[in-house]
């Protein structure tokens, strides 16, 4: 039997070339590989559906306001969700017969991120990020959905003894949402400074479908 002796330098060169090749592939295609092995997974979850009572100051006017919050959660492993926003795309409003009538919005309405990100429409998310869902001011007659802007004829304002189901869409780089998430809001028109009482006046819940 004839044994061939391989030079140690050749082995080192082969291993070094293989490592260099792998590092190059990861550098170029790393994000793509990670996205295939662990796809981006984003979900909207409740943050504070009980409501948070605070004061809103507008010039010399001070008003009590309840804010309601949701959060966008990044459930992915090893991936940062980039260029994220949450959009209001439509709504179902309950009519006098108890049926829900759908209204599709001509324009997409982005929600406001928490005050620390005020002014930003897009954010990158590692774990989660809170956004304003809606608010009610004392002595007002409406629940205002907290999108950045909407037209004068916007039909998504909730008045006392009404129920609206809001359709929310997640928008992010490399993410395709299979179906919208729907959150239902009902308000009996009553106000209380006690948060434990107020949570029964304003009821917010996710509708699974």
Coordinates of C-alpha atoms in Angstrom, one line a residue, residues 5-196:
X5 CA 1.5 12.5 2.6
X6 CA -0.3 15.8 2.2
X7 CA 1.7 18.8 3.0
X8 CA 0.4 20.6 6.2
X9 CA 0.7 23.9 4.4
X10 CA -1.7 22.8 1.7
X11 CA -4.3 21.7 4.3
X12 CA -4.0 25.1 6.0
X13 CA -4.4 26.9 2.7
X14 CA -7.5 24.8 1.9
X15 CA -9.1 25.5 5.3
X16 CA -8.3 29.2 5.1
X17 CA -9.8 29.5 1.6
X18 CA -12.9 27.7 2.8
X19 CA -13.3 29.9 5.8
X20 CA -12.8 33.0 3.6
X21 CA -15.4 31.8 1.2
X22 CA -17.9 31.1 4.0
X23 CA -17.3 34.5 5.5
X24 CA -17.8 36.2 2.1
X25 CA -21.1 34.3 1.6
X26 CA -22.4 35.3 5.0
X27 CA -21.4 39.0 4.4
X28 CA -23.2 39.1 1.1
X29 CA -26.1 36.8 1.6
X30 CA -26.4 36.7 5.4
X31 CA -29.7 38.6 5.6
X32 CA -31.2 36.5 2.9
X33 CA -30.1 33.3 4.6
X34 CA -31.4 34.4 8.0
X35 CA -34.7 35.5 6.4
X36 CA -35.1 32.0 4.9
X37 CA -34.2 30.2 8.1
X38 CA -36.1 32.5 10.4
X39 CA -38.7 34.6 8.5
X40 CA -39.6 38.0 9.9
X41 CA -42.6 37.6 12.2
X42 CA -44.4 40.8 13.4
X43 CA -47.6 41.1 15.4
X44 CA -49.7 43.8 17.0
X45 CA -50.5 43.2 20.7
X46 CA -52.2 45.1 23.5
X47 CA -50.1 47.4 25.5
X48 CA -52.6 49.3 27.6
X49 CA -56.3 48.7 26.8
X50 CA -57.3 49.9 30.3
X51 CA -56.4 53.4 29.3
X52 CA -53.8 55.8 30.8
X53 CA -55.2 59.0 32.3
X54 CA -53.0 62.0 31.7
X55 CA -53.1 65.8 31.1
X56 CA -53.0 67.3 27.6
X57 CA -51.8 70.9 27.5
X58 CA -52.7 73.1 24.6
X59 CA -51.6 76.7 25.2
X60 CA -53.5 77.8 28.3
X61 CA -56.0 74.9 28.1
X62 CA -55.5 71.8 30.1
X63 CA -57.7 68.7 29.6
X64 CA -57.8 65.3 31.0
X65 CA -57.2 62.6 28.4
X66 CA -57.2 58.8 28.3
X67 CA -54.7 57.3 25.9
X68 CA -54.9 53.8 24.7
X69 CA -51.9 52.0 23.3
X70 CA -51.0 49.0 21.2
X71 CA -47.5 47.7 20.4
X72 CA -45.8 46.2 17.4
X73 CA -43.9 43.1 18.5
X74 CA -40.9 41.6 16.6
X75 CA -41.2 37.8 17.3
X76 CA -38.4 37.0 14.9
X77 CA -35.0 35.5 15.9
X78 CA -31.9 37.4 15.1
X79 CA -33.7 39.9 12.8
X80 CA -34.3 43.6 13.2
X81 CA -37.6 44.7 11.7
X82 CA -36.7 47.6 9.5
X83 CA -38.7 50.6 8.3
X84 CA -41.9 49.6 10.2
X85 CA -45.2 51.4 10.5
X86 CA -48.8 50.4 11.3
X87 CA -51.6 51.5 9.0
X88 CA -55.3 51.9 9.4
X89 CA -56.8 50.6 6.2
X90 CA -60.5 50.3 6.9
X91 CA -63.2 49.7 9.5
X92 CA -66.4 47.8 10.2
X93 CA -69.1 49.9 11.9
X94 CA -72.0 48.3 13.7
X95 CA -75.4 49.5 12.5
X96 CA -78.8 49.5 14.2
X97 CA -79.4 45.9 13.1
X98 CA -76.3 44.7 14.8
X99 CA -74.5 44.0 11.5
X100 CA -71.0 45.4 10.8
X101 CA -70.7 47.4 7.6
X102 CA -67.2 47.6 6.0
X103 CA -65.7 50.9 4.9
X104 CA -62.4 50.9 2.9
X105 CA -60.3 54.0 3.2
X106 CA -59.0 55.6 0.0
X107 CA -55.7 56.5 1.7
X108 CA -53.7 54.6 4.3
X109 CA -53.5 56.3 7.7
X110 CA -50.3 55.6 9.7
X111 CA -50.5 55.5 13.5
X112 CA -48.5 57.7 15.8
X113 CA -45.6 56.1 17.6
X114 CA -45.1 56.9 21.3
X115 CA -44.1 60.5 22.1
X116 CA -40.4 59.5 22.2
X117 CA -40.7 58.9 18.4
X118 CA -43.0 61.8 17.7
X119 CA -42.7 62.9 14.1
X120 CA -41.4 59.6 12.8
X121 CA -43.6 57.5 10.5
X122 CA -41.1 54.6 10.2
X123 CA -39.0 52.9 13.0
X124 CA -36.7 49.9 13.2
X125 CA -37.8 47.4 15.9
X126 CA -35.6 44.9 17.8
X127 CA -38.1 43.7 20.4
X128 CA -41.3 45.9 20.4
X129 CA -42.4 49.4 20.0
X130 CA -45.5 51.1 21.4
X131 CA -47.9 53.3 19.4
X132 CA -50.9 55.4 20.2
X133 CA -54.2 53.6 19.2
X134 CA -56.7 56.2 20.3
X135 CA -57.8 58.8 22.9
X136 CA -60.8 60.3 24.6
X137 CA -60.8 63.7 26.2
X138 CA -63.0 64.8 29.1
X139 CA -66.1 66.6 28.0
X140 CA -65.7 65.4 24.4
X141 CA -68.2 63.2 22.6
X142 CA -65.8 61.0 20.7
X143 CA -63.1 58.4 20.7
X144 CA -60.4 59.7 18.3
X145 CA -58.3 57.1 16.5
X146 CA -54.6 58.2 16.8
X147 CA -53.5 58.2 13.2
X148 CA -51.1 61.0 12.1
X149 CA -53.6 62.5 9.8
X150 CA -57.0 62.0 8.2
X151 CA -59.4 64.0 5.9
X152 CA -62.2 66.2 7.2
X153 CA -64.8 63.6 6.0
X154 CA -63.1 60.8 7.9
X155 CA -65.6 58.2 9.1
X156 CA -63.5 56.4 11.7
X157 CA -64.4 58.6 14.7
X158 CA -66.3 56.7 17.4
X159 CA -69.2 58.4 19.1
X160 CA -71.1 57.3 22.3
X161 CA -72.9 54.0 22.2
X162 CA -71.2 53.0 18.9
X163 CA -69.0 50.1 18.0
X164 CA -66.2 50.2 15.4
X165 CA -63.8 47.5 14.4
X166 CA -60.6 49.0 13.1
X167 CA -58.5 47.1 10.5
X168 CA -54.7 47.4 11.1
X169 CA -52.0 46.5 8.7
X170 CA -48.3 46.1 9.4
X171 CA -45.9 47.5 6.9
X172 CA -42.1 46.6 7.1
X173 CA -39.2 45.7 4.8
X174 CA -39.4 42.0 3.8
X175 CA -42.6 41.4 5.7
X176 CA -45.9 40.3 4.1
X177 CA -48.9 40.2 6.5
X178 CA -51.2 37.3 5.8
X179 CA -54.3 39.1 7.1
X180 CA -55.0 42.4 8.9
X181 CA -55.5 42.5 12.6
X182 CA -58.9 43.9 13.8
X183 CA -59.4 45.7 17.1
X184 CA -63.0 46.5 18.3
X185 CA -63.8 49.6 20.3
X186 CA -67.1 50.3 22.1
X187 CA -67.8 53.3 24.3
X188 CA -70.9 54.0 26.3
X189 CA -70.3 57.7 26.4
X190 CA -69.5 57.8 30.1
X191 CA -66.4 59.3 31.7
X192 CA -64.6 58.6 35.0
X193 CA -61.3 59.7 36.5
X194 CA -61.1 56.2 38.0
X195 CA -59.2 54.0 35.5
X196 CA -60.8 50.8 36.9

